[in-house]
PDB file of C-alpha atoms in Angstrom:
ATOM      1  CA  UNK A  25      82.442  94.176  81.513  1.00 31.00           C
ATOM      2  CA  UNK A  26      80.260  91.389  82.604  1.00 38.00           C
ATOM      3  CA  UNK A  27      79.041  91.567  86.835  1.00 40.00           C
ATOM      4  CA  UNK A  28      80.743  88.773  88.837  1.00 40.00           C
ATOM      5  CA  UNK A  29      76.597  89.104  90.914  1.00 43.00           C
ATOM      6  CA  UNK A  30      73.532  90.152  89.308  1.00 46.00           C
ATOM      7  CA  UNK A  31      70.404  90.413  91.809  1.00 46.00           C
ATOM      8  CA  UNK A  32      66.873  90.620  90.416  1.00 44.00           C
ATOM      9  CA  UNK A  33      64.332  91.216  93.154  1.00 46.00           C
ATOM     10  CA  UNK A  34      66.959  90.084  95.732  1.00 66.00           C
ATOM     11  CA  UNK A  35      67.914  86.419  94.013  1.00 71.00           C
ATOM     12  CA  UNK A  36      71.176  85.275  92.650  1.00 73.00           C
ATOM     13  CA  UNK A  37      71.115  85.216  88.483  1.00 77.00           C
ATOM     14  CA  UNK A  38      73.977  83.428  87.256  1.00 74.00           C
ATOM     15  CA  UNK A  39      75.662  84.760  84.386  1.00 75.00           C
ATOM     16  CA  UNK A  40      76.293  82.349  81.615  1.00 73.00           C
ATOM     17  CA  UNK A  41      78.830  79.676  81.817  1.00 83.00           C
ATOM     18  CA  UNK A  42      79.042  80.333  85.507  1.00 88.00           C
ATOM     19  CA  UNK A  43      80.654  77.316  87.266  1.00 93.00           C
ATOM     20  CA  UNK A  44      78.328  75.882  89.895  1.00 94.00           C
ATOM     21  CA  UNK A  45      79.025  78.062  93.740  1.00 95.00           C
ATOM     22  CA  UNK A  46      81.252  80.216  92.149  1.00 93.00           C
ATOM     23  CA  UNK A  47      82.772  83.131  94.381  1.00 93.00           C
ATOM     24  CA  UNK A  48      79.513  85.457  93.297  1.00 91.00           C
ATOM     25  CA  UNK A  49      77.304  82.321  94.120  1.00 94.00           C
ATOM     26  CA  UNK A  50      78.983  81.417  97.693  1.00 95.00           C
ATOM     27  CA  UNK A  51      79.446  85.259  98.789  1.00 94.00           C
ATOM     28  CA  UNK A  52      75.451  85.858  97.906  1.00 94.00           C
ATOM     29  CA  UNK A  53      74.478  82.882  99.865  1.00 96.00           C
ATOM     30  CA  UNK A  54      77.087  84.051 102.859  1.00 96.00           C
ATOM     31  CA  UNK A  55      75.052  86.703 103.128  1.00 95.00           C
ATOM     32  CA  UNK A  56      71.837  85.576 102.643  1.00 95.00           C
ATOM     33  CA  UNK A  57      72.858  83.598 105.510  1.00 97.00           C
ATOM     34  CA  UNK A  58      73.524  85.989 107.632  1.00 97.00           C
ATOM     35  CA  UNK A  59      70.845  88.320 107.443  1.00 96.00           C
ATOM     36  CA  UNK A  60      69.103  85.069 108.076  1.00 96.00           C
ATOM     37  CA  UNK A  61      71.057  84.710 110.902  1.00 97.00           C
ATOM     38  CA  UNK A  62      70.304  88.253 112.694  1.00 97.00           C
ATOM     39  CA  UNK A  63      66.578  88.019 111.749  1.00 97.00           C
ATOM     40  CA  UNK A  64      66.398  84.987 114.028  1.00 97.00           C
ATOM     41  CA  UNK A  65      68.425  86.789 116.941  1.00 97.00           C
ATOM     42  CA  UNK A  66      66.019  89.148 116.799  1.00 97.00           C
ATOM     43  CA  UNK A  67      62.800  86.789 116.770  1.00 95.00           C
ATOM     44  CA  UNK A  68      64.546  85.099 119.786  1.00 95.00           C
ATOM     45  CA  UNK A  69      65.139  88.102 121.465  1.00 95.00           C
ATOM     46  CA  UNK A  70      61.849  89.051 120.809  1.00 92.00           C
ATOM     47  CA  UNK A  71      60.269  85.911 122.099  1.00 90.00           C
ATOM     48  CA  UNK A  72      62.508  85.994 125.174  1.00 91.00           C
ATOM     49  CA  UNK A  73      61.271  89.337 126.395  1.00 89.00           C
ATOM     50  CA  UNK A  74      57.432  87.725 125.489  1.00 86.00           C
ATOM     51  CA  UNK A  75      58.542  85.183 127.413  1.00 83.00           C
ATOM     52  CA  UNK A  76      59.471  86.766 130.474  1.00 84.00           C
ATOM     53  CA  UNK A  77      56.004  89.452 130.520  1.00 81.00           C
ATOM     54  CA  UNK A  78      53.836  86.055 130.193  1.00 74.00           C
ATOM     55  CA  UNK A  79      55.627  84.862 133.507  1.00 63.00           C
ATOM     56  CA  UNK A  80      53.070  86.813 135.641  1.00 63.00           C
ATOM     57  CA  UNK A  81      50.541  85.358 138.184  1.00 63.00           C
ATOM     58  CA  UNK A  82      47.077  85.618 136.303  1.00 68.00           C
ATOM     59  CA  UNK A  83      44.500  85.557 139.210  1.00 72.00           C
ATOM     60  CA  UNK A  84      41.474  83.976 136.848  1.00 80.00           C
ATOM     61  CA  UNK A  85      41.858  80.371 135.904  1.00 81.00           C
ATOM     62  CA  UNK A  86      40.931  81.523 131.910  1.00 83.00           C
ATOM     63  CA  UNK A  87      43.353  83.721 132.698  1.00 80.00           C
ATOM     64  CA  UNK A  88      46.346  81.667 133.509  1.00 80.00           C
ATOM     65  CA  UNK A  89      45.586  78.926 130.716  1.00 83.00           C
ATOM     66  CA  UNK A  90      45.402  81.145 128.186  1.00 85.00           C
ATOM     67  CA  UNK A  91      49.161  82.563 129.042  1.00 82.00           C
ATOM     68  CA  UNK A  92      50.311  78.832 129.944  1.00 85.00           C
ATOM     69  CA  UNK A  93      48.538  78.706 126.396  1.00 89.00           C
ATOM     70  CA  UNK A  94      51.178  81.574 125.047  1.00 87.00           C
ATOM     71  CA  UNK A  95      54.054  80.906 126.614  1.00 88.00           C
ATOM     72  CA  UNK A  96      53.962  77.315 125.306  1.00 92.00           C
ATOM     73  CA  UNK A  97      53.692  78.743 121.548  1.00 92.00           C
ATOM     74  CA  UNK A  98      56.492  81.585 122.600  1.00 91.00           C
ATOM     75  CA  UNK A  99      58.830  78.649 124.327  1.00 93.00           C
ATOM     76  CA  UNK A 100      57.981  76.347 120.798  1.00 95.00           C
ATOM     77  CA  UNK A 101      58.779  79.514 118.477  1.00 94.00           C
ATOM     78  CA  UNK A 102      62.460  80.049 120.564  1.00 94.00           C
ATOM     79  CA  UNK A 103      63.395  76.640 120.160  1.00 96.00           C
ATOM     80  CA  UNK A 104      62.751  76.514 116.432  1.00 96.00           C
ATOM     81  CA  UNK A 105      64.393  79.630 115.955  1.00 97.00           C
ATOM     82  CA  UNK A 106      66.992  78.251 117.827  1.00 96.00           C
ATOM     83  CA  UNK A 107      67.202  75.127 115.618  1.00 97.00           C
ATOM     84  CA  UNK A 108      67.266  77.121 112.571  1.00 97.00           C
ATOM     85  CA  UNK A 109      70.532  79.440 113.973  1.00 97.00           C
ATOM     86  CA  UNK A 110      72.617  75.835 114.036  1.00 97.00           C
ATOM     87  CA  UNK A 111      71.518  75.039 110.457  1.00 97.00           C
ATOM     88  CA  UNK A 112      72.468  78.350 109.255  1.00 98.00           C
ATOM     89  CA  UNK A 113      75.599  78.086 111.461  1.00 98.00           C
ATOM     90  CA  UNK A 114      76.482  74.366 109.922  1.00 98.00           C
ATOM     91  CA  UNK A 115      75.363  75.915 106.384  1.00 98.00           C
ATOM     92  CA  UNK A 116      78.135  78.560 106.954  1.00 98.00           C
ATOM     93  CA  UNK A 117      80.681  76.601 107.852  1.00 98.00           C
ATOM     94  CA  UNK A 118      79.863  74.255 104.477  1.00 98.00           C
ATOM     95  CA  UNK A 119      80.969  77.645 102.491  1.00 97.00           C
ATOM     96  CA  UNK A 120      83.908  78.295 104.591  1.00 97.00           C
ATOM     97  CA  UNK A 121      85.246  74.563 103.951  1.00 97.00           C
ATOM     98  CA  UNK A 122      84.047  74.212 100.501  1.00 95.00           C
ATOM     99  CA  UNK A 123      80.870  72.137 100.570  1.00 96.00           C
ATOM    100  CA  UNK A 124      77.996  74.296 100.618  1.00 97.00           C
ATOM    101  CA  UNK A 125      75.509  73.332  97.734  1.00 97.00           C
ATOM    102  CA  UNK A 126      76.375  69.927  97.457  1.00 97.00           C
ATOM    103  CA  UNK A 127      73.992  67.210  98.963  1.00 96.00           C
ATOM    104  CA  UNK A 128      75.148  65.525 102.091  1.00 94.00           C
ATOM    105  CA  UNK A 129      74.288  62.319 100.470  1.00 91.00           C
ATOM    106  CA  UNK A 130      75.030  62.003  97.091  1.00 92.00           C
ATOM    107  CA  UNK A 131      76.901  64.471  96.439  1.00 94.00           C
ATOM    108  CA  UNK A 132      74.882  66.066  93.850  1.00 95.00           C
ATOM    109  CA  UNK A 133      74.432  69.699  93.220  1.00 95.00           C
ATOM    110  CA  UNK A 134      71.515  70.727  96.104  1.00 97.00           C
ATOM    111  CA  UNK A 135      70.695  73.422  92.915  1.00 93.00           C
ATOM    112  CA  UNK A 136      70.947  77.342  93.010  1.00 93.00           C
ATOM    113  CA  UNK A 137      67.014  77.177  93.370  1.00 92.00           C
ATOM    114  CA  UNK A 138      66.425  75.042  95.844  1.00 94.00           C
ATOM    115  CA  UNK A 139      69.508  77.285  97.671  1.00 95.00           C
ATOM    116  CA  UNK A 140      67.348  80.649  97.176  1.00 93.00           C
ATOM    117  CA  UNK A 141      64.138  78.782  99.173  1.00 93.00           C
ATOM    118  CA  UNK A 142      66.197  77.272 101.512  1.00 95.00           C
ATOM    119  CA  UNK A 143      69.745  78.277 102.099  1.00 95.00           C
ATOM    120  CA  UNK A 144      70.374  76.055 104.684  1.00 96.00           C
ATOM    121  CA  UNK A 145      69.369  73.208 102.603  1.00 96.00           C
ATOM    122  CA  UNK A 146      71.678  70.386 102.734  1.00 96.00           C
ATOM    123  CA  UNK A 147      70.403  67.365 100.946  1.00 94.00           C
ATOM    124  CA  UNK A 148      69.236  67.646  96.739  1.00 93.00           C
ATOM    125  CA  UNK A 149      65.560  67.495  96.051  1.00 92.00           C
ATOM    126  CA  UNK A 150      66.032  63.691  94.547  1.00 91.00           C
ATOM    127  CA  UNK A 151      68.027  62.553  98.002  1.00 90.00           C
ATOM    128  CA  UNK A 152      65.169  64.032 100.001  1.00 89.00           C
ATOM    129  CA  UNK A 153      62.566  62.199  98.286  1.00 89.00           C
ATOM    130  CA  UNK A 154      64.413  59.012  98.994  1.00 88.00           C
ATOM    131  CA  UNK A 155      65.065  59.696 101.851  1.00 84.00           C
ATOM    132  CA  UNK A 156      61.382  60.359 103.080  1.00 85.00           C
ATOM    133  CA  UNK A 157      60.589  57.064 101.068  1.00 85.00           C
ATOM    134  CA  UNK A 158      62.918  55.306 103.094  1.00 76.00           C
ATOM    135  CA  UNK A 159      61.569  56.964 106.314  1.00 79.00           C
ATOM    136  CA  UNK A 160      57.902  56.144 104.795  1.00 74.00           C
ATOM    137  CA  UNK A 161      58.304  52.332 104.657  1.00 74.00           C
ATOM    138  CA  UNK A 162      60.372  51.821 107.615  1.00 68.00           C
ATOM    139  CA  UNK A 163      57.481  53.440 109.732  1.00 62.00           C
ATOM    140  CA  UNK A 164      55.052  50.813 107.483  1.00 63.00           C
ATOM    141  CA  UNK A 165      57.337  48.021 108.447  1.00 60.00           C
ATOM    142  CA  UNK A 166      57.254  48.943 112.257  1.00 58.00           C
ATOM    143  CA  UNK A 167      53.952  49.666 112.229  1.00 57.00           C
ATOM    144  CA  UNK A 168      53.335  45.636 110.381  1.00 60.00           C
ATOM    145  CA  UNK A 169      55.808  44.277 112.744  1.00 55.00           C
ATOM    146  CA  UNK A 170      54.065  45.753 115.651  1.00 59.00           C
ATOM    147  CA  UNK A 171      50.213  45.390 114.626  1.00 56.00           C
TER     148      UNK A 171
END
């Protein structure tokens, strides 16, 4: 009886002939997701409570640069793990209606291992290239019309 999941070192193996996000496929990624998810919560919470000990008055100017110095890295590392909660968040709604793995753009299967790096992923490796071009030579045109 053939496994509707295999895991080798903790990454989805699709059988053979397995459609593309198949139950096994979406419920790995789900929770993937999720323990994604809580290990964020905790780096927030963790960066919160860093956050609130650097909030002391530091009598030496060194001093107080140095934790003006950590608290901006602390405040930076909350808001990006912040960021990355909403993309998990969006990611989990695309399994719940249907379009998880699929590239915003085109379409186009995003690709199991693309999905394994980055879960959250939402645009294929060829739409992201194109996309960057794009991004790329409008900057060059500003930049020309501009200069």
């Amino acid at each position: 009886m053939a496994q509707a999941l295999q895991l080798s070192s903790d990454r989805y193996c699709p059988l053979d002939n397995e459609p593309y996000m198949s139950d096994g496929q979406l419920a790995y990624f789900k929770g993937k997701l999720m323990q994604r998810k809580d290990e964020l919560r905790n780096r927030i919470s963790k960066s919160i409570k860093k956050i609130k000990t650097l909030e002391g008055t530091q009598a030496d100017i060194l001093d107080r640069s140095n934790a003006y110095i950590d608290l901006e890295l602390e405040v930076k590392s909350f808001e990006r793990h912040s960021d990355m909660i909403v993309q998990v968040d969006r990611a989990l709604a695309r399994i719940d209606d249907g379009s998880f793995g699929y590239c915003e753009l085109t379409g186009d299967e995003i690709g199991l291992r693309r999905l394994e790096a980055i879960p959250f992923a939402t645009m294929s490796i060829n739409a992201l290239e194109e996309f960057e071009t794009d991004q790329r030579s409008m900057f060059v045109s500003r930049r020309t019309l501009y200069s």
